[in-house]
Coordinates of C-alpha atoms in Angstrom, one line a residue:
Chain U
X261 CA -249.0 -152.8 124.1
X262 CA -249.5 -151.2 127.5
X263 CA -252.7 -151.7 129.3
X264 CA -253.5 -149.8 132.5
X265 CA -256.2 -150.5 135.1
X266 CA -257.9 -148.7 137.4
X267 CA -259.8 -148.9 140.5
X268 CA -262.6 -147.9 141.9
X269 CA -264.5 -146.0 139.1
X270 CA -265.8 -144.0 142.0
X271 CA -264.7 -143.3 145.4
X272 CA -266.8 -140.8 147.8
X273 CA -265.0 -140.0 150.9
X274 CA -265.4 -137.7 153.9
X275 CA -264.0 -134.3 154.1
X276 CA -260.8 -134.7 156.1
X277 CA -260.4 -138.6 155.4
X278 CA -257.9 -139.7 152.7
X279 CA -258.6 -141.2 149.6
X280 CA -256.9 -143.9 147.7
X281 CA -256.9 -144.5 143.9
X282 CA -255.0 -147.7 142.6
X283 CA -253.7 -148.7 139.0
X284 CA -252.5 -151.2 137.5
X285 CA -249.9 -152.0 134.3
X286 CA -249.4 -154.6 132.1
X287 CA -245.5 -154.0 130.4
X288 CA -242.7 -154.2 132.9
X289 CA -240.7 -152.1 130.8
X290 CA -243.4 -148.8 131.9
X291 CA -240.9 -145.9 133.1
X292 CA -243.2 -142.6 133.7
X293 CA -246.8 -142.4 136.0
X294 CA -248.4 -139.3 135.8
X295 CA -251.8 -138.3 137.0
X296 CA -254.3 -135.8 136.3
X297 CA -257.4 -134.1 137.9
X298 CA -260.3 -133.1 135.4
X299 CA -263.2 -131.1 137.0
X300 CA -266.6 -130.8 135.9
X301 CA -266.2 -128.9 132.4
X302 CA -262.5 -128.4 132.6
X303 CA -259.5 -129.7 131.0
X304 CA -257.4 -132.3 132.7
X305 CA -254.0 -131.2 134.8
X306 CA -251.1 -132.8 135.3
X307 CA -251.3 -133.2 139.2
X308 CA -248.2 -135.1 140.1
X309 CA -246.2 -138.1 138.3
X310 CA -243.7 -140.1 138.7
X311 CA -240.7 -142.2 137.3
X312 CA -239.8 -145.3 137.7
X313 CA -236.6 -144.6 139.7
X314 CA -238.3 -143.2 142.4
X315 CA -240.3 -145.3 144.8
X316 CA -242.7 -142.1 146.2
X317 CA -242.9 -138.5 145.5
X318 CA -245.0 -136.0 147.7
X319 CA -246.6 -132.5 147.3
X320 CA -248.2 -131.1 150.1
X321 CA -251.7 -133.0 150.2
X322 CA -251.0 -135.9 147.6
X323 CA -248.4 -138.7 146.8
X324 CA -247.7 -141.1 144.5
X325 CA -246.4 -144.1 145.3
X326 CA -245.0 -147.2 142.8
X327 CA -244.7 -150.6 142.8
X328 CA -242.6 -151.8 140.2
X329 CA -242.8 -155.2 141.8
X330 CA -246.3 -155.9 141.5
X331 CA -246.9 -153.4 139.1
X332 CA -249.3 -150.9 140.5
X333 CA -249.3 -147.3 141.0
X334 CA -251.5 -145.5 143.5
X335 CA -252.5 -141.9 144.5
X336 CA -253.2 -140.9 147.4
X337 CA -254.8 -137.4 149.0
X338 CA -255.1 -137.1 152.6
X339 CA -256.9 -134.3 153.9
X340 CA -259.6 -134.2 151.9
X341 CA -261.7 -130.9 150.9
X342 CA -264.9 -130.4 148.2
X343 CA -262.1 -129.1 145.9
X344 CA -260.7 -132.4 145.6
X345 CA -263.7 -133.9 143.9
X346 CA -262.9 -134.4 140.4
X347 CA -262.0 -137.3 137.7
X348 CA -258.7 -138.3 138.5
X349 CA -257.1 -140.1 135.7
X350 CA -253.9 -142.4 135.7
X351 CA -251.1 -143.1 132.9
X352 CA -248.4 -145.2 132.3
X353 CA -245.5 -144.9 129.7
X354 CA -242.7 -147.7 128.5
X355 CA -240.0 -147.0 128.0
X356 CA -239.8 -147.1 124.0
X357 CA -243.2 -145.4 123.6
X358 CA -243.8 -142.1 122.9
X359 CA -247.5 -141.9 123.6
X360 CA -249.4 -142.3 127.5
X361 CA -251.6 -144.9 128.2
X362 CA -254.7 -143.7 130.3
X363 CA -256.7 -145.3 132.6
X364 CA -260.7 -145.3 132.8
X365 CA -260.7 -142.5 135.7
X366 CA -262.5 -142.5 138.8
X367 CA -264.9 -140.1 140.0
X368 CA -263.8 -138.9 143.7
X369 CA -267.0 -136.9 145.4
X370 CA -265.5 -135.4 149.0
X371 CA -268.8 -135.1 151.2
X372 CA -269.0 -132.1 153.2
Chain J
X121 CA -251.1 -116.3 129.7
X122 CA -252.9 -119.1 128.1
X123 CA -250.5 -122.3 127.4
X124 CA -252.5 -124.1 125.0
X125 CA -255.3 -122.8 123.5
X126 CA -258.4 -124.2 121.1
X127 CA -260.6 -122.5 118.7
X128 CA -263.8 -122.9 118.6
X129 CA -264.9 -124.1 122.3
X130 CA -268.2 -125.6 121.1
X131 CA -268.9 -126.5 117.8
X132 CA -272.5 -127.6 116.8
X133 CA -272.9 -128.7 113.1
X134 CA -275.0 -131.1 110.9
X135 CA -273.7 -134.7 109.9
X136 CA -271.6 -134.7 106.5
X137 CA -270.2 -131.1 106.9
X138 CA -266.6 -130.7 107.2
X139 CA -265.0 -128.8 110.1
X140 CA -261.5 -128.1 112.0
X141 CA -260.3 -126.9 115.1
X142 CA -257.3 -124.8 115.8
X143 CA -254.8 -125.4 118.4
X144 CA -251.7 -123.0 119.6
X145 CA -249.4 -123.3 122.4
X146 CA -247.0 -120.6 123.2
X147 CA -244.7 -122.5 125.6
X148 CA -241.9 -123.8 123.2
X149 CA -243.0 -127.5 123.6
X150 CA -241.6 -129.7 120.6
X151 CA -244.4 -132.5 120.8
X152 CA -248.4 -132.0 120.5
X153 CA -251.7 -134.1 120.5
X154 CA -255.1 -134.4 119.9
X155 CA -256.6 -136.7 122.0
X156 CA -260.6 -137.4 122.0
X157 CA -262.8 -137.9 125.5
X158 CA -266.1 -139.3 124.8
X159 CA -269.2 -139.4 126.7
X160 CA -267.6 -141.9 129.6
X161 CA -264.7 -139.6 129.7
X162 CA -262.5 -142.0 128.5
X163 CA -259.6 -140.1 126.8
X164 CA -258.6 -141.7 123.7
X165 CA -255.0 -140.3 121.6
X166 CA -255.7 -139.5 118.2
X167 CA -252.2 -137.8 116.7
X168 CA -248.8 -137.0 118.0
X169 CA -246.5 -134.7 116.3
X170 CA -243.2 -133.9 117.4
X171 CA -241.1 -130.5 115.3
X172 CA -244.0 -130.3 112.6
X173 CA -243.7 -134.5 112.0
X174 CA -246.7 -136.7 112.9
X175 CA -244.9 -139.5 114.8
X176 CA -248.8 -141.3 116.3
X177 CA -251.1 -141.7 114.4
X178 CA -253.7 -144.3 116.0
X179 CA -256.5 -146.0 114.3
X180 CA -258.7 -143.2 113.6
X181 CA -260.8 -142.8 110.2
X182 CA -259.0 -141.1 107.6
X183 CA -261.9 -138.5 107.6
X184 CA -259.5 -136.9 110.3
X185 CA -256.6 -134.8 109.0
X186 CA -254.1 -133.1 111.4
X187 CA -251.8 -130.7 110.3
X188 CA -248.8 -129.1 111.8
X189 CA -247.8 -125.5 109.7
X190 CA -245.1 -125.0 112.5
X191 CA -244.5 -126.3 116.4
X192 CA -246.8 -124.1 118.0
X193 CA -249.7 -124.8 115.7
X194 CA -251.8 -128.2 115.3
X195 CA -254.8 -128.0 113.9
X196 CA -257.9 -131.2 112.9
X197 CA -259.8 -131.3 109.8
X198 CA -262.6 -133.4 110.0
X199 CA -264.7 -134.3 106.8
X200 CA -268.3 -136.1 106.5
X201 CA -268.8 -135.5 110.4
X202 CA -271.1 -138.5 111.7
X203 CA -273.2 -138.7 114.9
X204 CA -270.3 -140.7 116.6
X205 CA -268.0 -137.9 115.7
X206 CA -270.1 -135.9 119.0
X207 CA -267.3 -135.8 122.1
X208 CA -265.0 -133.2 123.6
X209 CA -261.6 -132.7 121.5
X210 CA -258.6 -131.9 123.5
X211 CA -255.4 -130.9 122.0
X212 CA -252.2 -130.9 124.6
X213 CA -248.4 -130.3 124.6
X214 CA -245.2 -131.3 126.0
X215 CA -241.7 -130.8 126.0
X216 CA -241.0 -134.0 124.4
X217 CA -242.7 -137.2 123.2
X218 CA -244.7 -139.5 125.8
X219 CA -245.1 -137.3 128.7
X220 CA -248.0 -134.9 128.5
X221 CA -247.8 -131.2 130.1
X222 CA -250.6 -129.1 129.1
X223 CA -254.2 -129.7 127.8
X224 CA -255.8 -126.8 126.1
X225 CA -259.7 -125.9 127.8
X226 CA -261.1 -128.7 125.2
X227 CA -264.0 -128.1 121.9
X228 CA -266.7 -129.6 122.5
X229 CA -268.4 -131.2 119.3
X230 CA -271.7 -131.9 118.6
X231 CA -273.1 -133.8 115.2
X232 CA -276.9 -133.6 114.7

């Protein structure tokens, strides 16, 4: 089955400095990305995703990006603000499953 | 309007009682979940069931019994809780099977 990675478990960061979350997969045949944001107490969201057709997709502050090459996936927020700070939490689909594979979530603090 | 919603949001009870939660979504969405984050937020899918029919169902003790009376609904029985039962319980949707839309806010269970 699909495995997924990801790295760091915790990433603090400057207000105004970007921040960079990576993951990693295990089947080639993977074909959907998404991520999600959980804050403190709160349900995860669905923050951006993306398939495997596409090599980036934007909205405003963040981006996805994929490597279908190596096999990674990585989100990225530039800009940084306090609101940011939250478990962010990666997936990865194949292309016959009908369940998401998460990743172990990393804890982004933005310092103010 | 709420999406998805979950009944109770905190649920305290002894070990070997039986309780369930109660999950509606009122967007139209063919598949739902239940997926369980413990204590190192790892989020872990329990069920999946797309128009009423249970399609996952990962290793998870039989003491857990979803239920689907129609699309909108999915409810979790759980019998004998035990102390390792204690973690936040968050049903989701989504339009279709393997991507994930919409958590609802989460019940938050705890076995004494």
């Amino acid at each position: 089955g699909e495995n997924v990675e990801q790295h760091p478990s915790t990433l603090s960061v400057q207000e105004g400095d970007s921040a960079v979350i990576k993951c990693t997969y295990s089947d080639s045949a993977s074909n959907y990305f998404p991520w999600y944001k959980q804050e403190l107490g709160k349900r995860p969201q669905l923050i951006i995703d993306i398939r495997s057709n596409v090599g980036e997709k934007k909205d405003q502050r963040i981006a996805v990006t994929l490597n279908k090459t190596a096999k990674h996936f990585s989100l990225h927020i530039t800009e940084t603000q306090p609101e940011d700070s939250a478990v962010y939490f990666c997936a990865a689909r194949t292309g016959s499953a009908r369940q998401l594979t998460f990743g172990s979530g990393t804890q982004l603090t933005v310092l103010p | 309007d709420t999406a998805v919603s979950q009944t109770p949001k905190y649920l305290v009870t002894q070990m070997g009682n039986d309780k369930s939660i109660k999950c509606e979504q009122n967007l139209g969405h063919d598949t739902m979940y239940w997926y369980k984050q413990d204590s190192k937020k790892f989020l872990k899918i329990m069920f999946s069931y797309n128009n009423k029919e249970l399609i996952i169902n990962e290793t998870v003790p039989n003491r857990f019994s979803p239920k689907s009376p129609d699309k909108a609904h999915l409810n979790l029985h759980i019998n004998s809780l035990e102390l390792g039962d204690s973690a936040v319980y968050f049903c989701a949707s989504s339009p279709d099977p393997g991507t994930l839309r919409y958590f609802g806010p989460g019940t938050r269970l705890t076995v004494t």
